[in-house]
Amino acid sequence: MNYCTHCEVKIRENQEECPLCGNMLSGISNNRHEDIFPRIPPYYERHLAIRILLFISVAAVAISFSINIIFPSNINWPLLLLFALVSIWLGVIALVQRRYHISKKIVRQVCIISLLGVFWDWKIGWIGWSLDYLIPITSIAAIITMYITAQIMKLSIREYITYALIDGLFGIIPILFLLFGWIKVIYPTVICVTLSIISLSAIFIFRGKDIKMELNKRMHI
Amino acid sequence: MKQHKEEKWTRLDNASKFFPAVANNKDTKVFRFSCELYEDVDPEVLQQSLNLTMESFPFYNSILRRGFFWYYFESTYINPTVESENKPLCAPIYIRNEKNLLFRVFYYNKRINLEVFHSLTDGAGVIWFMETLIYHYMTIKYGEIFGNNIPRLNYKASISEKSDDSFRKNYNKKDNFLQRKSKQSSAYQIKGSRIKENRMKLIEGAMSVKSVLDISHEYNTTLTIFLTSLLIYSIYKEMPLNKKNKPIILSVPINLRPYFGSTTARNFFSTMNISHSTHSDNLDLNEIIQSVSNSFKENLTKEELDRKLNHFMSLEKSIFTRIVPLTIKDYAIYIANKLDDRKITSSISNIGKIIMPKEFNDYINQFSICVSARRPLITLCTYEDRLVISFTSPFEETDIQRRFFQFLSQKGVEIEITSNL
């Protein structure tokens, strides 16, 4: 074993300096000891690709605004570009986070897509496509995706039932569009509401007990 | 996969609620319990022993999840696997939304390392898990040598006793959390340059228990009080002159099990703050020992421990705390913890004696324990005549550590130093 004459302690590992005082150890013995701790290589910055993309996005927005100022045009296209990029990034962030809760992520995506859709629709002069098509179709897609992923990933019923419930409830909301006469095309909405009612009734009739247990667990105070 | 089995869930105990809110990459709230053998670890035997151990500690097979108001443990069927050590010391274990067990088992050459997220249990709680693991390892690996006299494991508690929430059991509603205790002044803070990537520097000093006990007796005191005082002394000696108006305050965890007759393998501890003012020009170790010893006496009475337990429980039980959503609770705890941190200079935690059957002495060199640290701090434990004092620190500087170990070596204690960086 090596010895630090300054600190008067033995050094167990193959070190050249004393871990306490930092002095060089004199008379290092040649027989190597087995390491007690492994050398863990440094952990390099991950997500480099995402950083590059973020940089490109910011640069693109800055350049587009400056081009628009120098060469003015009738439509405010840099603003549209900004919205488009913000939409993409919101989507990406929601996808990257919560990697381990597929069902939660689906619910989040439905909310983000719906809100962004309404916002876009409103911003470009309210044609009504977001309520007519986007929200009902997103909800339908979510209910189906939820069911399929649960089957493929063999999720236990408790893992996704709360989200299936939220999803089903969300899918019923478009009935308001119909009642208030906000929409021109009714077919997507009708299909969406019907599917949600079927999905919800299935959940309550066959899995009512699980829902109750899940809620007890998640909402205990 | 036993899919048909019901998934159970459990509330967190009082102390566990704190850790997920404050754990981050700088302070992961993970501690490591190591056992060093004389021979290289056999991974297959270790895996078998771990599987056996899990049967006696079903509670450890849980993941931590977020509810709307509180966190909760959910039982799972993830089987823990042993791995060759591949992460830095006390790397994060609890990561929000990841469904991982709250502990991991690493092996590297002669060492078996058990790393645990503090919500699951405390140092004293994990001793039993580790003892069981090593017991199985020894009996499988060296069973033939022991022949018919296979030693018996000393720890016997029922599975329900092991997963007991002792905070809840010993709460008697006397306290009101609104009664604030006397205000404490802010403590001296050790500063230093952080190690890259928030890694931690561990310096372990192994020595003979007897030789340190002898020195403690020279000062007419116990081992824990002596080492606590020596830590205060070492910090004092390395303190910059202009900071000497602030007291040195050590946070010392107390294992509540002996006081309340509990055998839980979950968290059951409290902490006390040992304060020492640094006004006088030349602080003397004897003087520190005297004051530390008085503080220990005052804090370690059943009444005082009762008071603390009830205080924290009443806070948890108050309807106001309960109806606040978890996200807000997390922030509140985080901020309260930051403020509380200013009142602490360092900490020292003595896990105590690890007791294994005598027959294993020929195979086990030492046990040691260390913990993630926001500031230099000490954890220690003893096995047979070997005392291992582990300093962990997020800083490059090692002046306090050097001062501490040099004092002991100058008193004639033979020390073997190990460091991870």
XYZ file of C-alpha atoms in Angstrom:
642
model
C 0.000 0.000 0.000
C 1.201 3.521 -0.766
C 1.871 5.912 2.052
C 1.553 9.680 2.319
C 4.284 10.883 4.647
C 2.663 14.288 5.009
C -0.777 13.089 6.141
C 0.601 9.886 7.680
C -2.059 7.765 6.039
C -1.997 4.721 3.779
C -3.478 5.099 0.306
C -5.378 2.055 -0.876
C -5.642 2.747 -4.579
C -3.165 3.253 -7.411
C -2.992 6.986 -7.030
C -0.004 9.155 -7.650
C -1.167 11.965 -5.407
C -2.566 11.835 -1.924
C -6.331 12.434 -2.126
C -6.119 14.495 1.064
C -3.186 16.863 0.631
C -2.507 16.511 -3.101
C 1.228 15.869 -2.607
C 2.985 13.375 -4.828
C 3.366 10.039 -3.111
C 6.962 9.033 -2.712
C 8.143 5.517 -3.347
C 5.110 4.232 -5.198
C 5.137 0.484 -4.984
C 5.159 -1.312 -8.289
C 2.560 -3.943 -7.550
C -0.702 -2.547 -8.884
C -3.765 -2.852 -6.723
C -7.172 -3.700 -8.029
C -9.350 -0.615 -8.492
C -11.996 -0.013 -5.868
C -13.988 2.425 -7.988
C -14.390 2.199 -11.746
C -13.425 5.167 -13.919
C -16.721 6.434 -15.279
C -16.140 8.368 -18.510
C -17.614 11.874 -18.628
C -21.101 12.202 -19.886
C -21.140 14.328 -23.020
C -23.842 16.820 -23.855
C -26.756 14.938 -25.298
C -29.509 16.412 -27.405
C -27.016 18.137 -29.688
C -29.351 17.630 -32.655
C -32.165 19.361 -30.795
C -29.886 22.272 -29.944
C -28.920 22.665 -33.597
C -32.565 22.593 -34.689
C -33.488 25.150 -32.060
C -30.681 27.404 -33.256
C -31.803 27.078 -36.885
C -35.386 27.926 -35.894
C -34.403 31.061 -34.013
C -32.097 32.158 -36.844
C -34.792 31.516 -39.460
C -37.318 33.638 -37.586
C -34.832 36.477 -37.113
C -33.810 36.413 -40.791
C -37.416 36.261 -42.031
C -38.400 39.298 -40.010
C -35.426 41.264 -41.270
C -36.193 40.281 -44.916
C -39.786 41.378 -44.384
C -38.653 44.751 -43.076
C -36.253 45.299 -45.975
C -38.626 43.960 -48.682
C -42.164 44.527 -47.316
C -44.971 42.301 -48.612
C -48.764 42.246 -48.234
C -49.023 39.231 -45.977
C -47.212 39.086 -42.681
C -45.466 35.815 -43.582
C -42.697 35.961 -40.918
C -45.403 35.862 -38.252
C -46.869 32.752 -39.862
C -43.419 31.185 -39.889
C -43.026 32.014 -36.222
C -46.379 30.393 -35.406
C -45.513 27.341 -37.447
C -42.196 26.898 -35.644
C -43.745 27.478 -32.224
C -46.384 24.852 -33.075
C -43.750 22.342 -34.123
C -41.690 22.979 -31.022
C -44.655 22.654 -28.660
C -45.381 19.329 -30.290
C -41.761 18.190 -30.026
C -41.457 19.228 -26.380
C -44.624 17.338 -25.479
C -43.278 14.290 -27.280
C -39.818 14.369 -25.733
C -41.120 14.786 -22.219
C -43.070 12.055 -20.473
C -41.464 9.380 -22.551
C -42.812 6.765 -20.253
C -46.476 7.676 -20.297
C -47.723 7.024 -23.781
C -51.348 7.502 -22.800
C -50.674 10.769 -21.020
C -48.791 11.946 -24.076
C -51.700 11.181 -26.369
C -54.007 13.282 -24.196
C -51.493 16.114 -24.223
C -51.118 15.983 -27.978
C -54.893 16.190 -28.416
C -54.992 19.316 -26.259
C -52.031 20.945 -27.980
C -53.235 20.190 -31.494
C -56.769 21.403 -30.702
C -55.627 24.661 -29.133
C -53.097 25.393 -31.872
C -55.700 24.571 -34.531
C -58.238 27.003 -33.112
C -55.544 29.632 -32.753
C -54.384 29.242 -36.377
C -57.904 29.214 -37.671
C -58.671 32.411 -35.803
C -55.407 34.062 -36.854
C -55.944 33.439 -40.574
C -59.515 34.733 -40.621
C -61.776 32.053 -39.109
C -62.749 29.693 -41.892
C -63.946 27.191 -39.293
C -61.899 24.166 -40.329
C -60.560 23.672 -36.814
C -64.007 22.988 -35.335
C -65.381 21.295 -38.438
C -62.606 18.815 -38.981
C -59.526 19.162 -36.803
C -60.868 18.708 -33.282
C -63.288 15.843 -34.041
C -60.750 13.985 -36.167
C -57.991 14.422 -33.563
C -60.267 13.033 -30.863
C -61.251 10.057 -32.997
C -57.599 9.378 -33.795
C -56.673 9.650 -30.112
C -59.305 7.168 -28.959
C -58.219 4.663 -31.591
C -54.482 5.217 -30.984
C -54.960 4.839 -27.257
C -56.668 1.506 -27.708
C -54.096 0.204 -30.188
C -51.013 1.292 -28.202
C -52.486 -0.213 -25.046
C -52.860 -3.523 -26.857
C -49.444 -3.426 -28.528
C -47.531 -2.298 -25.448
C -49.535 -4.649 -23.235
C -50.301 -1.823 -20.840
C -52.185 -2.928 -17.785
C -55.689 -1.498 -17.722
C -54.867 0.809 -14.787
C -52.057 2.433 -16.637
C -54.215 3.960 -19.308
C -57.750 3.913 -18.002
C -57.671 7.434 -16.569
C -56.406 8.800 -19.848
C -58.927 6.817 -21.845
C -61.532 8.408 -19.608
C -60.222 11.948 -20.151
C -59.986 11.253 -23.861
C -63.564 10.017 -23.988
C -64.818 13.060 -22.104
C -62.858 15.353 -24.402
C -64.399 13.655 -27.409
C -67.870 14.578 -26.188
C -67.115 18.318 -26.133
C -67.705 18.754 -29.930
C -71.403 18.116 -29.243
C -71.446 21.736 -28.045
C -70.295 22.910 -31.475
C -73.262 21.104 -32.926
C -75.751 22.479 -30.381
C -74.559 26.055 -30.722
C -74.477 25.774 -34.498
C -70.784 26.710 -34.749
C -70.042 24.214 -37.482
C -70.876 23.817 -41.148
C -69.847 20.200 -41.724
C -71.424 17.894 -39.133
C -70.210 14.390 -40.080
C -66.810 14.376 -38.290
C -68.409 15.765 -35.131
C -71.236 13.224 -35.132
C -68.808 10.325 -35.593
C -66.503 11.683 -32.889
C -69.269 12.109 -30.301
C -70.743 8.679 -31.049
C -67.361 6.989 -30.725
C -66.673 8.794 -27.451
C -69.997 7.767 -25.983
C -69.373 4.149 -26.956
C -65.851 4.233 -25.530
C -66.994 5.861 -22.281
C -69.858 3.453 -21.788
C -67.482 0.538 -22.337
C -65.112 1.951 -19.720
C -67.831 2.529 -17.132
C -69.715 -0.725 -17.724
C -66.739 -3.079 -17.835
C -64.074 -1.202 -15.861
C -66.017 0.900 -13.373
C -64.237 -0.673 -10.404
C -60.793 0.013 -11.867
C -61.684 3.639 -12.446
C -62.769 3.967 -8.845
C -59.535 2.395 -7.578
C -57.381 4.520 -9.852
C -59.103 7.661 -8.674
C -58.707 6.642 -5.032
C -55.032 6.176 -5.582
C -54.376 9.307 -7.547
C -56.621 11.614 -5.604
C -55.936 10.487 -2.006
C -55.499 13.434 0.337
C -45.222 -11.825 -15.056
C -48.032 -12.219 -12.596
C -50.548 -9.965 -14.252
C -53.498 -11.301 -12.300
C -52.064 -10.164 -8.989
C -53.535 -6.927 -7.732
C -51.428 -3.804 -7.976
C -51.233 -2.345 -4.503
C -50.433 1.187 -3.522
C -49.151 2.751 -0.306
C -48.967 6.271 1.021
C -45.528 7.724 1.608
C -44.430 8.138 5.187
C -43.762 11.552 6.621
C -40.043 11.776 5.805
C -40.325 10.227 2.347
C -42.581 13.007 1.130
C -39.718 15.424 1.357
C -37.189 13.730 -0.919
C -38.870 13.644 -4.351
C -39.542 17.381 -4.030
C -35.918 18.303 -3.390
C -33.947 15.674 -5.320
C -32.146 17.035 -8.365
C -28.927 16.465 -10.261
C -26.887 18.419 -7.729
C -28.212 16.537 -4.751
C -29.766 13.269 -5.816
C -30.844 12.167 -2.325
C -29.330 8.799 -3.052
C -27.134 6.954 -0.616
C -24.815 4.056 -1.193
C -24.175 1.167 1.118
C -21.148 -0.926 0.186
C -19.811 -4.233 1.297
C -16.232 -5.056 0.406
C -15.297 -8.712 0.247
C -11.864 -10.289 0.152
C -12.648 -11.980 -3.164
C -14.113 -10.674 -6.395
C -17.897 -10.548 -6.459
C -19.651 -13.311 -8.355
C -22.460 -11.587 -10.307
C -24.575 -14.704 -10.718
C -24.571 -15.506 -7.033
C -25.302 -11.867 -6.292
C -28.321 -11.954 -8.599
C -29.625 -15.099 -6.935
C -29.160 -13.542 -3.492
C -30.950 -10.399 -4.611
C -33.917 -12.429 -5.855
C -34.120 -14.209 -2.498
C -33.794 -10.952 -0.586
C -36.643 -9.359 -2.536
C -38.952 -12.052 -1.225
C -38.397 -10.844 2.323
C -38.745 -7.175 1.362
C -41.747 -6.980 -0.966
C -42.094 -3.308 -0.161
C -38.832 -2.586 -2.025
C -40.530 -3.745 -5.192
C -42.309 -0.455 -5.698
C -42.097 2.597 -7.886
C -42.818 6.151 -6.874
C -45.679 7.855 -8.662
C -47.346 11.226 -8.554
C -50.979 11.550 -7.595
C -52.873 14.793 -7.671
C -52.295 15.632 -3.997
C -49.506 13.312 -2.857
C -46.925 10.918 -4.154
C -47.576 7.244 -3.634
C -45.737 3.920 -3.937
C -47.149 1.457 -6.403
C -46.149 -2.177 -6.279
C -44.628 -3.451 -9.496
C -43.238 -6.600 -11.035
C -39.967 -5.146 -12.263
C -37.238 -7.566 -11.239
C -34.098 -5.856 -9.961
C -30.938 -6.921 -11.773
C -27.371 -6.543 -10.587
C -25.078 -4.555 -12.860
C -21.389 -3.927 -13.110
C -20.885 -0.406 -11.723
C -21.495 1.951 -14.643
C -22.672 5.229 -13.180
C -21.008 7.918 -11.068
C -21.368 7.692 -7.314
C -24.976 8.165 -6.162
C -26.288 9.020 -9.637
C -29.989 9.953 -9.772
C -32.407 7.077 -9.193
C -35.764 8.755 -8.996
C -36.530 10.422 -12.305
C -39.997 11.830 -12.658
C -42.287 9.740 -14.842
C -39.819 6.929 -15.252
C -40.987 3.653 -13.890
C -37.861 2.488 -12.132
C -37.271 0.754 -8.852
C -35.980 3.046 -6.134
C -32.717 1.207 -5.604
C -29.974 -0.424 -7.668
C -27.328 -3.023 -7.004
C -23.881 -2.579 -8.519
C -20.809 -4.714 -8.191
C -17.229 -3.821 -9.036
C -14.265 -6.067 -8.311
C -14.590 -6.805 -4.602
C -17.411 -4.435 -3.803
C -21.151 -4.871 -3.693
C -22.845 -1.476 -3.800
C -26.466 -0.936 -2.961
C -27.727 2.524 -3.925
C -31.067 3.663 -2.585
C -33.289 6.674 -3.161
C -33.992 8.137 0.255
C -37.793 8.039 -0.091
C -37.698 4.285 0.082
C -35.834 4.010 3.348
C -33.104 5.480 5.538
C -29.657 4.180 6.423
C -30.806 2.107 9.381
C -33.655 0.652 7.335
C -31.401 -0.418 4.531
C -28.973 -2.193 6.850
C -31.450 -5.067 7.145
C -31.842 -5.311 3.422
C -28.077 -5.308 2.948
C -27.525 -7.824 5.744
C -30.068 -10.144 4.156
C -28.478 -9.724 0.740
C -24.981 -10.463 2.019
C -26.306 -13.325 4.134
C -27.783 -15.001 1.041
C -24.636 -14.270 -0.947
C -22.459 -15.918 1.694
C -24.676 -18.947 2.144
C -24.972 -19.574 -1.598
C -21.331 -18.900 -2.404
C -19.722 -20.583 0.583
C -22.558 -22.868 1.653
C -20.422 -25.959 1.157
C -17.754 -24.687 3.507
C -20.243 -23.980 6.269
C -21.701 -27.466 5.850
C -24.422 -28.204 8.325
C -23.835 -25.196 10.560
C -25.171 -22.573 8.200
C -25.292 -19.416 10.298
C -28.627 -17.797 11.004
C -29.626 -14.275 10.159
C -30.155 -12.134 13.238
C -32.888 -9.854 11.951
C -36.370 -11.263 12.361
C -39.368 -9.049 11.799
C -42.566 -9.863 9.999
C -43.110 -8.520 6.507
C -45.838 -6.210 7.772
C -43.554 -4.884 10.529
C -40.936 -4.128 7.908
C -43.316 -2.076 5.782
C -44.783 -0.270 8.759
C -45.253 3.508 8.612
C -43.892 4.264 12.072
C -44.408 8.011 11.788
C -48.145 7.523 11.469
C -48.231 4.891 14.185
C -46.520 7.089 16.761
C -48.367 10.287 16.050
C -50.569 11.506 18.889
C -52.047 14.784 17.705
C -50.708 16.838 20.583
C -48.816 19.325 18.525
C -49.965 22.137 16.359
C -47.638 22.875 13.478
C -48.335 26.585 13.729
C -46.297 26.787 16.922
C -42.969 27.685 15.471
C -39.862 26.753 17.282
C -37.319 29.353 18.221
C -35.714 30.997 15.253
C -32.250 29.829 14.361
C -29.588 32.038 12.949
C -27.966 31.269 9.618
C -24.942 29.025 9.736
C -21.501 29.233 8.202
C -21.558 27.794 4.670
C -18.606 25.858 3.288
C -17.738 27.128 -0.171
C -15.696 25.493 -2.882
C -15.356 24.857 -6.597
C -17.799 22.294 -7.884
C -16.602 19.143 -9.550
C -17.606 18.828 -13.221
C -20.941 17.220 -14.056
C -22.080 17.548 -10.442
C -20.057 14.509 -9.519
C -19.121 13.857 -5.958
C -15.808 13.272 -4.342
C -15.760 10.471 -1.855
C -12.870 10.075 0.551
C -13.132 7.012 2.693
C -10.921 6.474 5.688
C -10.897 2.984 7.144
C -9.455 2.436 10.597
C -9.720 0.376 13.734
C -12.799 1.058 15.869
C -10.846 0.320 19.015
C -8.158 2.907 18.387
C -10.729 5.661 17.792
C -12.746 4.542 20.807
C -9.590 4.799 22.899
C -9.111 8.406 21.814
C -12.782 9.166 22.533
C -12.334 7.747 25.989
C -9.279 9.922 26.503
C -11.655 12.836 26.028
C -14.234 11.139 28.272
C -16.844 10.875 25.589
C -18.482 8.542 23.061
C -17.374 7.799 19.525
C -20.197 9.715 17.851
C -19.802 12.800 20.017
C -16.049 12.742 19.555
C -16.271 12.516 15.758
C -18.997 15.178 15.640
C -16.793 17.502 17.667
C -13.783 16.682 15.523
C -15.781 17.611 12.411
C -16.749 20.959 13.945
C -13.113 21.483 14.929
C -11.858 20.669 11.409
C -14.377 23.030 9.809
C -13.451 25.728 12.302
C -9.751 25.383 11.525
C -10.376 25.823 7.789
C -12.822 28.705 8.150
C -11.823 32.057 6.660
C -11.271 34.648 9.377
C -13.935 37.061 8.159
C -16.651 34.395 8.403
C -16.040 33.685 12.043
C -19.141 35.535 13.210
C -21.384 32.697 12.026
C -21.900 29.523 14.037
C -21.058 26.074 12.703
C -24.236 24.012 12.726
C -24.239 20.283 12.065
C -27.352 18.394 11.201
C -27.327 14.973 12.844
C -29.917 12.375 11.852
C -31.428 10.320 14.656
C -32.640 6.787 14.110
C -36.048 6.772 15.820
C -36.490 2.983 15.857
C -34.964 2.283 19.281
C -36.924 5.129 20.881
C -40.286 4.001 19.535
C -39.686 0.244 19.410
C -40.077 0.051 15.651
C -38.553 -2.463 13.225
C -39.674 -0.820 10.037
C -37.512 -1.107 6.923
C -38.936 2.196 5.698
C -37.904 5.697 6.736
C -38.044 6.431 10.430
C -35.655 9.145 11.457
C -35.511 12.672 12.695
C -32.679 15.189 12.781
C -31.168 17.448 15.377
C -29.048 20.508 14.865
C -25.849 20.760 16.831
C -24.660 24.334 16.914
C -21.374 25.766 18.029
C -20.447 29.431 17.972
C -17.048 30.353 16.601
C -16.550 33.676 18.330
C -13.652 32.831 20.554
C -10.232 33.197 19.015
C -8.878 29.804 19.638
C -11.429 27.088 19.862
C -10.352 24.061 21.791
C -11.545 20.524 21.035
C -12.390 19.852 24.689
C -14.642 22.863 24.774
C -16.457 21.699 21.610
C -16.901 18.190 22.990
C -18.458 19.617 26.137
C -21.018 21.655 24.245
C -21.776 18.930 21.661
C -22.303 16.441 24.424
C -24.799 18.784 26.135
C -26.691 19.293 22.881
C -26.918 15.532 22.358
C -28.341 15.118 25.846
C -30.964 17.812 25.324
C -32.063 16.506 21.945
C -32.086 12.798 22.613
C -34.918 12.653 25.112
C -38.145 10.840 24.353
C -40.122 14.064 24.943
C -38.069 16.050 22.475
C -38.243 13.328 19.803
C -41.993 13.021 20.391
C -42.377 16.731 19.964
C -40.503 16.733 16.646
C -42.399 13.757 15.272
C -45.735 15.310 16.188
C -44.713 18.617 14.746
C -43.984 17.187 11.300
C -46.949 14.844 11.379
C -49.387 17.622 12.268
C -48.049 19.574 9.318
C -48.760 16.633 7.045
C -52.173 15.973 8.593
C -53.412 19.524 8.448
C -56.322 19.866 6.049
C -54.672 22.887 4.487
C -51.559 20.935 3.485
C -53.645 18.057 2.232
C -55.827 19.908 -0.238
C -52.990 21.773 -1.947
C -52.088 20.143 -5.307
C -48.827 18.221 -5.387
C -47.078 20.569 -7.810
C -47.519 23.476 -5.411
C -46.509 21.322 -2.449
C -43.340 20.369 -4.274
C -42.400 24.014 -4.796
C -43.222 24.896 -1.196
C -41.063 22.056 0.111
C -38.272 22.996 -2.272
C -38.230 26.600 -1.061
C -38.570 25.669 2.610
C -35.656 23.300 2.155
C -33.530 26.030 0.552
C -34.215 28.302 3.514
C -33.536 25.542 6.013
C -30.271 24.782 4.263
C -28.876 28.148 5.243
C -29.033 27.022 8.840
C -26.766 24.036 8.256
C -23.013 23.923 7.749
C -22.517 20.200 7.372
C -23.790 16.940 8.746
C -22.632 13.721 10.314
C -24.496 10.460 10.355
C -23.456 7.351 12.225
C -25.323 4.327 10.897
C -23.898 2.190 13.659
C -22.766 -1.392 13.806
C -23.354 -3.872 11.024
C -23.744 -7.291 12.565
C -23.176 -10.403 10.505
C -22.742 -13.999 11.714
C -19.146 -14.555 12.935
C -18.601 -17.255 10.306
C -18.601 -14.595 7.568
C -15.656 -12.639 9.010
C -13.191 -14.447 6.789
C -14.986 -13.248 3.659
C -16.038 -9.686 4.456
C -13.455 -6.936 4.725
C -15.633 -3.928 5.495
C -18.944 -2.153 5.178
C -19.197 1.515 4.288
C -21.921 4.021 3.631
C -21.941 7.327 1.783
C -24.556 9.770 0.619
C -25.105 12.404 -2.055
C -23.947 15.739 -0.718
C -24.562 19.406 -1.296
C -21.717 20.288 1.027
C -18.935 18.211 2.564
C -20.433 15.802 5.061
C -19.673 12.571 6.895
C -21.354 9.197 7.092
C -19.870 6.298 9.004
C -20.498 2.748 10.014
C -18.611 -0.025 11.724
C -18.205 -3.704 11.109
C -16.243 -5.815 13.585
C -13.142 -3.699 14.345
C -13.285 -1.703 11.117
C -14.658 1.809 11.186
C -15.149 3.477 7.791
C -15.604 7.230 7.783
C -16.820 8.476 4.398
C -16.545 12.120 3.452
C -18.601 13.071 0.423
C -18.321 16.489 -1.094
C -19.395 18.243 -4.287
C -16.204 20.339 -4.116
C -12.666 19.792 -5.366
C -11.129 21.080 -2.139
C -10.214 18.568 0.537
C -8.964 20.768 3.363
C -11.568 19.779 5.928
C -11.129 16.121 5.071
C -7.353 16.425 5.400
C -7.616 18.258 8.716
C -10.022 15.613 10.024
C -7.968 12.563 9.073
C -4.633 14.168 9.974
C -5.885 14.775 13.507
C -6.646 11.082 13.855
C -3.410 9.910 12.257
C -1.402 12.208 14.492
C -3.074 10.573 17.464
C -1.613 7.304 16.215
C -4.583 5.857 14.354
C -3.632 3.871 11.275
C -5.821 5.076 8.436
C -6.319 3.627 4.947
C -7.610 6.192 2.488
C -9.632 5.468 -0.642
C -11.033 8.002 -3.074
C -13.262 7.668 -6.100
C -11.853 10.562 -8.130
